[in-house]
Coordinates of C-alpha atoms in Angstrom, one line a residue:
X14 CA 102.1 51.2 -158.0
X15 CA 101.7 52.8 -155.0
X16 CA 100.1 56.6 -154.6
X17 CA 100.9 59.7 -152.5
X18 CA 98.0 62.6 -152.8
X19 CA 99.5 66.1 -153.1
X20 CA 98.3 68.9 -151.1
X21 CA 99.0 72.6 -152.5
X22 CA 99.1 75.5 -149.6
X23 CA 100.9 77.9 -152.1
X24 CA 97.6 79.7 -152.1
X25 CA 97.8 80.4 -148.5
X26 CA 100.9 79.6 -146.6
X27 CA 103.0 79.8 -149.7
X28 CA 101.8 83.7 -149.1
X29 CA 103.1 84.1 -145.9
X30 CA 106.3 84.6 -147.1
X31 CA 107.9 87.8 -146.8
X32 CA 107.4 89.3 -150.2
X33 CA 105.2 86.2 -151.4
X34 CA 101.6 88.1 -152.6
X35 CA 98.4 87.4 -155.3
X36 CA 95.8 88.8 -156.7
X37 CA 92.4 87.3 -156.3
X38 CA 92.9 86.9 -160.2
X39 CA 96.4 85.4 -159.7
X40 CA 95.3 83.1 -157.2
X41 CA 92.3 81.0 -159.7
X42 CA 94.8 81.1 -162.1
X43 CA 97.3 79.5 -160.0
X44 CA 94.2 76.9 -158.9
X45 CA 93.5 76.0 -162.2
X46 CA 97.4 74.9 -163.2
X47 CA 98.0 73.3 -160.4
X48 CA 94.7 70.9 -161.5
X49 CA 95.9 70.9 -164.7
X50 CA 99.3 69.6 -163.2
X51 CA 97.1 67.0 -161.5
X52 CA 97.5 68.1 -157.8
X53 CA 95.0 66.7 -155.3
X54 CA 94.1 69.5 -153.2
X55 CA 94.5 73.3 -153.7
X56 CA 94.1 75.1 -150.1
X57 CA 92.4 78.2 -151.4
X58 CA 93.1 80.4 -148.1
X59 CA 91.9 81.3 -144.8
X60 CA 88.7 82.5 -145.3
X61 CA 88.3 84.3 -141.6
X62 CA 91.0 85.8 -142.2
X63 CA 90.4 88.6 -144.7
X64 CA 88.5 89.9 -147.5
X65 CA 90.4 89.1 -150.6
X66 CA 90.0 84.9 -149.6
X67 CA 86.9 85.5 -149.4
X68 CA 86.4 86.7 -152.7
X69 CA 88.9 84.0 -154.0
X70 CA 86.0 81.3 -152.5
X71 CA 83.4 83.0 -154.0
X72 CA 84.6 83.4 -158.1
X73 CA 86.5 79.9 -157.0
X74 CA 83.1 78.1 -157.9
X75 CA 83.1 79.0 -161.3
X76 CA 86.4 77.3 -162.0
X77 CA 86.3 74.4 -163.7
X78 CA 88.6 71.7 -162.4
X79 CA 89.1 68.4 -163.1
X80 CA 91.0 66.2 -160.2
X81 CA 91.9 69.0 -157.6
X82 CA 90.0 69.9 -154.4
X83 CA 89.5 73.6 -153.2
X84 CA 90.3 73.3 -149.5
X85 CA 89.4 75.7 -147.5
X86 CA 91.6 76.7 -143.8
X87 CA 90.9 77.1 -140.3
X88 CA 91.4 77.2 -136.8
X89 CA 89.3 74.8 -134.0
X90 CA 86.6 76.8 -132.1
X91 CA 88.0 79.4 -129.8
X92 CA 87.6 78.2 -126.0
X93 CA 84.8 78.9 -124.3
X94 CA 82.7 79.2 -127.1
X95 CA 80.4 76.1 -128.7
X96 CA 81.6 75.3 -132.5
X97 CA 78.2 75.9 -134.0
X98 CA 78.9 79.9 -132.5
X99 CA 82.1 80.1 -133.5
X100 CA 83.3 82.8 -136.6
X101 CA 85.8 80.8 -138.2
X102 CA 84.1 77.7 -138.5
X103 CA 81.2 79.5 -140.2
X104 CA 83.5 81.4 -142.8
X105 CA 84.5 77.8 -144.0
X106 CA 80.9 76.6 -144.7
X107 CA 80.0 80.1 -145.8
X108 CA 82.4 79.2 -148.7
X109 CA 80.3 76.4 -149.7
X110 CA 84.0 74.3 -150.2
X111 CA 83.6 70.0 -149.7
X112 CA 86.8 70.1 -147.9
X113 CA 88.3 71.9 -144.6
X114 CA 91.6 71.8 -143.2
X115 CA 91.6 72.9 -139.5
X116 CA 94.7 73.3 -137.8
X117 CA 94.6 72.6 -133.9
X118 CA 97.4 72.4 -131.0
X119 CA 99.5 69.4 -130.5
X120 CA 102.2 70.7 -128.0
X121 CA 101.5 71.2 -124.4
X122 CA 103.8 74.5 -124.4
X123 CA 101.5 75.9 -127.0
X124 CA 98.1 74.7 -125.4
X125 CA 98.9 76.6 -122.1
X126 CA 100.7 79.3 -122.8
X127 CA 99.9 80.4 -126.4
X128 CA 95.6 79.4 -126.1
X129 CA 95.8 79.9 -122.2
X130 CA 93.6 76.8 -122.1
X131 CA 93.6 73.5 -120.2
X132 CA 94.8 70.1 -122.3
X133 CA 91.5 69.0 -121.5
X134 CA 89.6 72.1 -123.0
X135 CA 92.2 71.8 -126.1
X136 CA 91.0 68.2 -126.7
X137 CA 87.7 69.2 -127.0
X138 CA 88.1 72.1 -128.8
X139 CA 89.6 69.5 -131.8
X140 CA 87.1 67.1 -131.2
X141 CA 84.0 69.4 -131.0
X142 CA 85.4 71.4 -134.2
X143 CA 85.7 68.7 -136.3
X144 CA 82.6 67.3 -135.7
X145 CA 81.0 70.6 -136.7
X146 CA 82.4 71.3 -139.8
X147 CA 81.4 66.8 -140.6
X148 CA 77.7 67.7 -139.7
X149 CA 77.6 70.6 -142.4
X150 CA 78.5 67.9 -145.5
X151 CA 82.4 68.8 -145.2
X152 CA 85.3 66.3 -145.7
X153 CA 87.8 67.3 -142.6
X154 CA 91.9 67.2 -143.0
X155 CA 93.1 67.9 -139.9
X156 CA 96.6 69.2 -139.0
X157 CA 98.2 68.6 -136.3
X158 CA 100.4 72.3 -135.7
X159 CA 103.6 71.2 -133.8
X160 CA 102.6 67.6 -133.8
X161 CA 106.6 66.5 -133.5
X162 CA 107.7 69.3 -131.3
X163 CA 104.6 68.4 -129.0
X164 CA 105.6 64.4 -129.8
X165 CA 109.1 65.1 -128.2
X166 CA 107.7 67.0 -125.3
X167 CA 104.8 64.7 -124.4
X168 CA 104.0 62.1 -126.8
X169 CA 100.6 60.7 -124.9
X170 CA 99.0 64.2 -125.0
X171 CA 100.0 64.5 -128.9
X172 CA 98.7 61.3 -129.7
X173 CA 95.4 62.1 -127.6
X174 CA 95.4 65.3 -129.8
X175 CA 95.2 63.2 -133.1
X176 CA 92.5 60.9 -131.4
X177 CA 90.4 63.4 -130.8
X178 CA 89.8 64.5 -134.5
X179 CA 89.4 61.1 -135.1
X180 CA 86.6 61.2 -132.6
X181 CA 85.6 63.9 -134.7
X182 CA 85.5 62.6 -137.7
X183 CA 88.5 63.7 -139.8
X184 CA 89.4 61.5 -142.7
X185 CA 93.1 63.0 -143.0
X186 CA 95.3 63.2 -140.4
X187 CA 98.5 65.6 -141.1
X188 CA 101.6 65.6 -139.0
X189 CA 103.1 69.1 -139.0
X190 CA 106.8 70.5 -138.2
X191 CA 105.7 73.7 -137.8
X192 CA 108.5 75.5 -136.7
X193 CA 111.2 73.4 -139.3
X194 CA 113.5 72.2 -136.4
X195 CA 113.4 68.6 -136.7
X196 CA 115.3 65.9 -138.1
X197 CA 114.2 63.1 -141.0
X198 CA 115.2 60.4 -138.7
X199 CA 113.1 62.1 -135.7
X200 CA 109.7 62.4 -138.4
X201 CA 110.4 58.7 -139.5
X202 CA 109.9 57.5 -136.5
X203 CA 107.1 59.8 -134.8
X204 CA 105.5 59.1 -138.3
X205 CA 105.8 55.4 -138.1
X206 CA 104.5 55.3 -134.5
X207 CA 101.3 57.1 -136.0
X208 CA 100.6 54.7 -138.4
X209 CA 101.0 52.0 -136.4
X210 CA 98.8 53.6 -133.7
X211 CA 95.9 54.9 -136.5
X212 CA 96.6 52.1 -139.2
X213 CA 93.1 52.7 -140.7
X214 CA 93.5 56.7 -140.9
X215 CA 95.3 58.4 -144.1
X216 CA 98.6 60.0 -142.6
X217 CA 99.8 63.2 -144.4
X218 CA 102.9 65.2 -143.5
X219 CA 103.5 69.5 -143.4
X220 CA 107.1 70.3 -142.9
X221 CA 108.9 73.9 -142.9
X222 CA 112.4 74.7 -144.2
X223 CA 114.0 76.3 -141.2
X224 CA 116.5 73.8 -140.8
X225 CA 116.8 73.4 -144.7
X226 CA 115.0 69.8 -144.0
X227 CA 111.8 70.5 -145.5
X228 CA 111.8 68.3 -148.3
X229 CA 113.7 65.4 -146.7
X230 CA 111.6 65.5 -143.5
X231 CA 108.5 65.4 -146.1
X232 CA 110.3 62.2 -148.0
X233 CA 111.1 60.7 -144.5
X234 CA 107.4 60.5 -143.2
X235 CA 106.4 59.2 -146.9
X236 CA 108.5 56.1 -146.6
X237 CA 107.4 56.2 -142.8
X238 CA 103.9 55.7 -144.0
X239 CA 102.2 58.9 -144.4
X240 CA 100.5 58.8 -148.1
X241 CA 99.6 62.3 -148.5
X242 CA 102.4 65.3 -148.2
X243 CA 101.3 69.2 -148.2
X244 CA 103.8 71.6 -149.4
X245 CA 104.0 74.5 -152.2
X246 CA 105.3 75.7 -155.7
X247 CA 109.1 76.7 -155.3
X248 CA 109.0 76.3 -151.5
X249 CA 107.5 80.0 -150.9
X250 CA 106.4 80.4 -147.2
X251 CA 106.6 81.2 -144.0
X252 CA 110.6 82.5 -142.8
X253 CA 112.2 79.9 -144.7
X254 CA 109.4 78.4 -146.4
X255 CA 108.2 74.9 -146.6
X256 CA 108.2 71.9 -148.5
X257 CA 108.8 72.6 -152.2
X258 CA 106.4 70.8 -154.3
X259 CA 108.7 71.0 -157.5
X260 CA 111.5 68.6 -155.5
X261 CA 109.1 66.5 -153.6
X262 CA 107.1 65.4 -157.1
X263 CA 109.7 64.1 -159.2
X264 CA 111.8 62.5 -156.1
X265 CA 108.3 61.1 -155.5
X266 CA 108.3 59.6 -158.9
X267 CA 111.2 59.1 -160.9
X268 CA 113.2 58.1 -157.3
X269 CA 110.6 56.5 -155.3
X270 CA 108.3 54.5 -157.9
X271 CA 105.5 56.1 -156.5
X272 CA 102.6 57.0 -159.0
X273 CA 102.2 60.6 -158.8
X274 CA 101.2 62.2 -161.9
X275 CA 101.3 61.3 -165.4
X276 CA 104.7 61.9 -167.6
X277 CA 103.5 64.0 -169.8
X278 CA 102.0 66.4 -166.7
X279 CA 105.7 65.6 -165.2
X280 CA 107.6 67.2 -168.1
X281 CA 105.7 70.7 -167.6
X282 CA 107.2 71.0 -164.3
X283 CA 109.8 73.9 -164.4
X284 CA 107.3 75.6 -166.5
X285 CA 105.2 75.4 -163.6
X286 CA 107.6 76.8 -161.4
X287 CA 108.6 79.5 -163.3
X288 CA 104.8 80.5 -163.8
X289 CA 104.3 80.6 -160.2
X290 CA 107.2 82.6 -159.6
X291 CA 106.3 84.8 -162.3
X292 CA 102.8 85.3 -160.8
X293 CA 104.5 86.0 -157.1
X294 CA 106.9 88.9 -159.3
X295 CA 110.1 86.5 -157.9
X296 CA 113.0 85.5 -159.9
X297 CA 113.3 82.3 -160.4
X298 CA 116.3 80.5 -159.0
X299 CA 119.0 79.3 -160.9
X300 CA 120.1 77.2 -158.4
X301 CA 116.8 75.8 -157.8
X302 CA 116.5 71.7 -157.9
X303 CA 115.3 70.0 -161.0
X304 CA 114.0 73.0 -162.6
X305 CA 116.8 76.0 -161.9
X306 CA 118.8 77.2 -164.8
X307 CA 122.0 75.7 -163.8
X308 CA 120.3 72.8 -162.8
X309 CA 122.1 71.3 -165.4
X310 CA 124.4 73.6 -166.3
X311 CA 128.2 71.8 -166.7
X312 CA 131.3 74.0 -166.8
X313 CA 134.1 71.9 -166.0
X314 CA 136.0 70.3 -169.5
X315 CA 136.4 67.2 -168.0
X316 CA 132.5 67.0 -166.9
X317 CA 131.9 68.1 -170.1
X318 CA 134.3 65.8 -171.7
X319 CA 132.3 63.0 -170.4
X320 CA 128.8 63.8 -170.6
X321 CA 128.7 64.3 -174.5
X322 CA 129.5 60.1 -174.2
X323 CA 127.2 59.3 -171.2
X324 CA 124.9 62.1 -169.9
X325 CA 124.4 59.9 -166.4
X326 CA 128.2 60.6 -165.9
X327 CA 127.0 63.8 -164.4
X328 CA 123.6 64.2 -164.4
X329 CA 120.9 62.4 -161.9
X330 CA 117.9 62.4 -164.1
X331 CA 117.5 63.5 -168.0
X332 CA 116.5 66.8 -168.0
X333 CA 113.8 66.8 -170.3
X334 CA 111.7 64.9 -168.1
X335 CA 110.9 67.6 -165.7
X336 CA 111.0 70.1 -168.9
X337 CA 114.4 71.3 -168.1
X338 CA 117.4 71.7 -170.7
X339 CA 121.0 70.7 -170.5
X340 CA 123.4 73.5 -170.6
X341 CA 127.1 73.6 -171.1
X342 CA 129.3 77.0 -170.0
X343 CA 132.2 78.7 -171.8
X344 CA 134.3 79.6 -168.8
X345 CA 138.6 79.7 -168.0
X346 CA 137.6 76.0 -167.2
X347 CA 136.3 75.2 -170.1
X348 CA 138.3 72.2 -172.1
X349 CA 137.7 71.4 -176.1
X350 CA 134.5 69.3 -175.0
X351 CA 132.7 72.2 -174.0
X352 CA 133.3 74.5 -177.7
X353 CA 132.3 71.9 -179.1
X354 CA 129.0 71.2 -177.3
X355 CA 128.1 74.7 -178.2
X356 CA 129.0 74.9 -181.8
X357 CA 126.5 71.8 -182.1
X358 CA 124.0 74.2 -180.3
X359 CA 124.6 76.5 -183.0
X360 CA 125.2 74.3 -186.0
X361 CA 128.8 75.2 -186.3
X362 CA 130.9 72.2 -187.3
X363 CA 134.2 72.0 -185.8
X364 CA 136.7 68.9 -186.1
X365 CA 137.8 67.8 -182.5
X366 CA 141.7 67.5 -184.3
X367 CA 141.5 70.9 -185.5
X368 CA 144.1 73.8 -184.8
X369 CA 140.8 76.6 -184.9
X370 CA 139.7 74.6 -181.6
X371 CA 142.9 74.7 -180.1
X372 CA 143.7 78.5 -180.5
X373 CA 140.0 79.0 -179.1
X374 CA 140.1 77.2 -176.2
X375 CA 143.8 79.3 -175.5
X376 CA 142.0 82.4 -176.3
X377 CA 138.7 81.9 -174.2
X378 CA 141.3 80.8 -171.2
X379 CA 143.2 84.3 -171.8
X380 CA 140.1 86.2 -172.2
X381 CA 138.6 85.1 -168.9
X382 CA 141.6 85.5 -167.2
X383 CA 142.1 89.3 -168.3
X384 CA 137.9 89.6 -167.2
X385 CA 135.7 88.3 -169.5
X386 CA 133.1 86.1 -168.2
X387 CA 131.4 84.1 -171.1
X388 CA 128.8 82.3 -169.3
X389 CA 127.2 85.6 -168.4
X390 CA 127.6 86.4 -172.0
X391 CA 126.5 83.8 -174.4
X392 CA 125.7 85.9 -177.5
X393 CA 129.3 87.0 -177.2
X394 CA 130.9 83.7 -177.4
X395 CA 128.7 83.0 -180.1
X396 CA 129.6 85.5 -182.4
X397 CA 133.5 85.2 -181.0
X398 CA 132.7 81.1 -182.7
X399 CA 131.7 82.0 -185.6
X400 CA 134.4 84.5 -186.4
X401 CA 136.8 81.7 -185.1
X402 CA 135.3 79.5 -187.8
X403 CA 134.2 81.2 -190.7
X404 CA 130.2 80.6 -189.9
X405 CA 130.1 84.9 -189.7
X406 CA 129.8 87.8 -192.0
X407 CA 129.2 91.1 -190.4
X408 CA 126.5 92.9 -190.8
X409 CA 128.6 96.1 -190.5
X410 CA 131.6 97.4 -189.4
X411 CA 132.3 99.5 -186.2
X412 CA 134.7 102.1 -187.0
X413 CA 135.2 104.5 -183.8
X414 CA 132.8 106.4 -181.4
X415 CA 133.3 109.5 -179.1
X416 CA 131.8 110.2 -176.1
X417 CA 130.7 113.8 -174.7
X418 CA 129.5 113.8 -171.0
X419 CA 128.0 117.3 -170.0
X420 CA 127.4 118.2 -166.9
X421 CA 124.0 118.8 -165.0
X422 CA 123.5 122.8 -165.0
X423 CA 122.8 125.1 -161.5
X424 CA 118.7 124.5 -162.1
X425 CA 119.8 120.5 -160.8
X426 CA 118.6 118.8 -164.8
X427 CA 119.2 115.8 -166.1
X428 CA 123.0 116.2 -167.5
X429 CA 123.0 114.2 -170.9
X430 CA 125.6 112.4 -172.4
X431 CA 126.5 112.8 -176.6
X432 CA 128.1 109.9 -178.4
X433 CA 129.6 110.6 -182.1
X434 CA 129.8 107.1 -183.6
X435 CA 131.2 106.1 -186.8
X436 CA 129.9 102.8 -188.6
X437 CA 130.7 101.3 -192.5
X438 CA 127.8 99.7 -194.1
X439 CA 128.0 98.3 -198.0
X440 CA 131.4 99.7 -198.2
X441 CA 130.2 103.5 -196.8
X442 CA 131.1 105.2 -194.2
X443 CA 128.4 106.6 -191.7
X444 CA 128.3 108.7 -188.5
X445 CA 126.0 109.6 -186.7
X446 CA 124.7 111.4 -183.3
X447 CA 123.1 110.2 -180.4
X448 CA 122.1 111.5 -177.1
X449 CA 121.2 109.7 -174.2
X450 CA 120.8 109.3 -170.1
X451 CA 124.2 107.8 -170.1
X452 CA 127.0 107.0 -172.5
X453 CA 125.5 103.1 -173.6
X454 CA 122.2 105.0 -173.8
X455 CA 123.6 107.8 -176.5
X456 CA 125.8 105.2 -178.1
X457 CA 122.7 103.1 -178.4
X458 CA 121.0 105.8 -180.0
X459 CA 123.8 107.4 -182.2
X460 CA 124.1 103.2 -183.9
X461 CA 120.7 102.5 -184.4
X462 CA 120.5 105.8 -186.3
X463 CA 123.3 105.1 -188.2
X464 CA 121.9 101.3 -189.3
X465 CA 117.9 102.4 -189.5
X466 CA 118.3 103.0 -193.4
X467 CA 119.6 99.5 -194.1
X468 CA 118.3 97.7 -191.0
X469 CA 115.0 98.5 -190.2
X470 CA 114.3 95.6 -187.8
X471 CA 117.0 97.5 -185.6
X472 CA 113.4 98.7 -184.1
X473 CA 112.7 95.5 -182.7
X474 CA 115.9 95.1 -180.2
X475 CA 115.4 97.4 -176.9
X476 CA 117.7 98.0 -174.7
X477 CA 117.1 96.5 -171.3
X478 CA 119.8 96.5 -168.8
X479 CA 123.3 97.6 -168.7
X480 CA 125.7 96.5 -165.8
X481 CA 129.5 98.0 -165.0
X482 CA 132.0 96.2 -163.0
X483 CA 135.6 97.3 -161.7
X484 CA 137.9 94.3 -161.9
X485 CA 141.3 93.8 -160.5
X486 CA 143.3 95.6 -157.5
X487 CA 144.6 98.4 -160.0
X488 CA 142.6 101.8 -158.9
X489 CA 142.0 104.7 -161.2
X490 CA 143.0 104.8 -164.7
X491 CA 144.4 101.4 -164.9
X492 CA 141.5 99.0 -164.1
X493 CA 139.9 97.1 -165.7
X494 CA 136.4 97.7 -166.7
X495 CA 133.6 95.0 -167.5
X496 CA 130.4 96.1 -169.0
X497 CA 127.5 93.1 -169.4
X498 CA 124.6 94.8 -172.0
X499 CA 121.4 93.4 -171.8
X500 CA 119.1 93.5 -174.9
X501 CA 115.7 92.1 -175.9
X502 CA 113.1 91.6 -178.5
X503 CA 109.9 90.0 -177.2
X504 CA 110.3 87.4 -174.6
X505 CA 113.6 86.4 -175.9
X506 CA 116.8 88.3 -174.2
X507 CA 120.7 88.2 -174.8
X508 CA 123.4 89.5 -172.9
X509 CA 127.0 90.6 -174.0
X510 CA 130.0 91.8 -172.6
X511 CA 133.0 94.1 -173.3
X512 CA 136.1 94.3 -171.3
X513 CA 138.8 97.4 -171.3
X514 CA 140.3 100.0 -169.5
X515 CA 137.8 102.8 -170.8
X516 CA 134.5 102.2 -169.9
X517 CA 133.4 103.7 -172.8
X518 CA 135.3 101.2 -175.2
X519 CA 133.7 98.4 -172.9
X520 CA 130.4 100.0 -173.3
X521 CA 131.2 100.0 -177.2
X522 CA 132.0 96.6 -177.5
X523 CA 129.5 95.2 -175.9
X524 CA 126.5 97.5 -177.6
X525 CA 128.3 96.5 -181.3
X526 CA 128.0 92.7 -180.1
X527 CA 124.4 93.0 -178.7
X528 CA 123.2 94.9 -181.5
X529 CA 124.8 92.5 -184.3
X530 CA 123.7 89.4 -182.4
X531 CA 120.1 90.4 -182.6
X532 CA 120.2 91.4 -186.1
X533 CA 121.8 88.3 -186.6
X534 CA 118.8 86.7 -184.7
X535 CA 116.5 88.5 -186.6
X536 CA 117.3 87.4 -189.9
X537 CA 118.7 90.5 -191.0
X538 CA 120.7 89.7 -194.5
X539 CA 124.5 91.5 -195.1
X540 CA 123.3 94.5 -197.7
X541 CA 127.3 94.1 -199.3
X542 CA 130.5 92.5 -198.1
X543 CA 132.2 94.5 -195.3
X544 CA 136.3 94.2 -195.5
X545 CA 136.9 97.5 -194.0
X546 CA 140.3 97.4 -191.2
X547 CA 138.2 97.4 -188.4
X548 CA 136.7 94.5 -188.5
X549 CA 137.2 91.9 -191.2
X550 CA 136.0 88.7 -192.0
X551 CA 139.3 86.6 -190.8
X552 CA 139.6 85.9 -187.2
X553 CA 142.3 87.5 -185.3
X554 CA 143.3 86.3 -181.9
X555 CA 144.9 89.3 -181.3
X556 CA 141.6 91.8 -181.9
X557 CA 140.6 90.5 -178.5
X558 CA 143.5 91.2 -176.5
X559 CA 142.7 93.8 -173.9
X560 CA 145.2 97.0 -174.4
X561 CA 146.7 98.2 -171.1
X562 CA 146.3 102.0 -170.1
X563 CA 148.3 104.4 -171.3

């Protein structure tokens, strides 16, 4: 099976990126996953360029890997000045790394008017550099900056370039895009024309995403020849970032037969990701590749419909290869198929035949059309399924609520808002007071000391985030409000929604749902059977029919 060695630069360009920042700590943590992922080379940083690299060199020697390579980045000697003189090329032996990558000029343009040098002086520069950093003990990638820019512009003098560090001694030679502008039929080829040219040298490939080509320019030069392929975690750097190592690995593998890393290593892949990004304080994206949330995430019924007989109807690879999961949405385009995906998620049974399915998949259509939006709102559809089906028993009973806003006073305080809630428990009635920030903030309050006497794991669920939408083209009284509440209890999280004309009856509903939902997750046992009017066991389709202002 063939091989293609994988080069890491989250560490340094991956940092680049606007917002993209680690620790020193961060950053050996980051080195030691991505050996334990089985990477080939982890470029550390640019040790000339600042003090915190430095450091990251320095504690870097105490980690202990097992396949991966701490690389160490630089720039050729300045001009005028011998290599054995030069600053930069000393900071990477001061590191004590085995391996260098120096970076040198490929394109004429950048040669003459960025260095202000001769193409002579340049060549030498490369050469001399290389050779350097090979008489200290060092292994020497070299990457060629611009190399298909300065191809297109004058391909003798980029070719001469990569000569050079062969002259040098490098044992890598990596063809860069630095600027993201060219096409995967334009790498192919300049990439081929290397190979052929250097067949004895190892070819490796740096692309940036500023055309949105990154990862295809960095597959094109693979099956041009190049066997090694530089890129980072989740695409971060520089503008639009570069190569994204979490695409390029398992199109490497489970697309391209080539051997990259082991299965098992493959299948911790979007765990991967999301540590990286949780490291760089990024969101993950959704939308991301392979690993994103709605990756495989299917809404349509009739995608649905079909993928509960053949997954490969509508998925490329099986997600748990890569360590992702298959997810199926409850939307206004939901069909039959897709309640019944999700009541096997939940171990509800429902019979395909059966008139409960029917009326739910009418009622989910009408709910989303009047603003409900379920696939925001899982733990709402949840409990709406099991009410539908007889899997629920309420844990209590919501009864009413009030809500007092006061004002903020001349002295420019906090105003406060009051909420007077009313709940039934075990057949008694209980109200209670609450006062918070806002009105979800004192209705949160007002419930959880109403429940704290029978449900004392109410304490583990906190309130995390709260979100208030206008819908529709009505103004004033008459629109439509949609709340989304957030709530949490360790690392796990749940969101709910509730949908009226008062914001404060959305804010209700969707507090009683999130509340009752983690209770429910908790464990928390029904103290007596609650039958009171306002909410009973028996579903009612017409309990969630939004009421039109008065």
């Amino acid at each position: 099976m063939q091989t293609v060695q994988l080069y890491d630069t989250t560490l340094r360009d991956g940092t680049q990126g606007e917002g993209i920042s680690f620790s020193v700590a961060e950053k050996l943590k980051i080195a030691q996953r991505l050996d334990e992922f089985g990477l080939d080379y982890v470029e550390g940083g640019y040790p000339g360029s600042n003090p915190k690299d430095i450091e990251f060199f320095r504690r870097a020697k105490e980690l202990r890997l097992n396949r991966a390579k701490i690389t160490a980045f630089g720039m050729t000697r300045r001009k005028g000045v011998v290599a054995h003189e030069d600053a930069s090329l000393q900071s990477i032996v001061a590191t004590g790394v085995e391996v260098a990558t120096l970076v040198g000029k490929s394109w004429t343009l950048h040669v003459t008017d960025a260095l202000r040098t001769t193409l002579d002086e340049n060549l030498r520069m490369i050469e001399e550099s290389v050779a350097y950093l090979r008489s200290k003990g060092l292994d020497v990638i070299y990457d060629a900056e611009h190399f298909f820019d300065g191809c297109r512009a004058d391909a003798t003098y980029a070719l001469q370039t990569l000569e050079a560090a062969v002259r040098g001694g490098a044992s890598v030679l990596t063809l860069c895009d630095t600027n993201g502008g060219r096409l995967p039929r334009e790498v192919a080829e300049m990439t081929q024309a290397v190979v052929r040219r250097l067949p004895d040298l190892r070819i490796g490939v740096h692309t940036h995403n500023d055309s949105g080509l990154a990862v295809a320019n960095g597959i094109a030069a693979i099956e041009a020849g190049a066997t090694l392929i530089q890129g980072t975690i989740n695409g971060y750097g520089e503008r639009c970032g570069n190569a994204d190592l979490i695409q390029v690995v398992p199109i490497l593998q489970l697309k391209m037969g080539y051997s990259v890393v082991s299965d098992e290593t493959l299948r911790s892949l979007s765990s991967l990701s999301n540590y990286v990004s949780g490291c760089a304080n990024v969101r993950p994206d959704d939308r991301q590749p392979f690993v994103g949330r709605s990756a495989f995430a299917h809404k349509g019924g009739m995608h649905v419909s079909a993928l509960l007989r053949r997954p490969e109807t509508y998925e490329h690879i099986e997600p748990a290869v890569i360590g992702n999961e298959r997810r199926v949405l409850v939307s206004e385009l939901a069909g039959a198929s897709n309640i019944l995906f999700k009541a096997r998620e939940y171990g509800i049974e429902i019979q395909r035949d059966s008139s409960i399915l029917r009326e739910l998949v009418e009622t989910i259509k009408e709910m989303e059309r009047q603003g409900y939006v379920f696939e925001e709102a899982e733990a709402s559809f949840e409990l709406l399924l099991r009410k539908a089906t007889g899997a629920y028993r309420p844990l209590f009973s919501p009864v009413g609520f009030q809500l007092v806003n006061e004002t903020a006073d001349d002295l420019g305080r906090t105003a406060l808002a009051e909420a007077i809630i009313d709940v039934e428990v075990a057949g008694e009635r209980l109200r209670s007071t609450g006062q918070g920030n806002g009105p979800v903030n004192a209705l949160d309050h007002a419930v959880r000391k109403a429940l704290a006497r029978n449900y004392p794991e109410i304490r583990r669920i906190q309130l995390s985030d709260y979100k208030v939408r206008i819908l529709g083209e009505e103004v004033g009284t008459s629109a439509l409000v949609r709340v989304l509440v957030q709530c949490s209890m360790g690392s796990r999280s749940w969101t709910t929604i509730g949908v009226s004309t008062n914001t404060g009856e959305a804010s209700w509903r969707a507090l009683v749902d999130a509340i009752e939902y983690g209770l429910m997750a908790i464990g928390a046992n029904t103290v007596k059977s609650v039958t009171t009017g306002a909410q009973k066991d028996r579903w009612n389709r017409n309990d969630y029919v939004v009421p039109k202002a008065q």
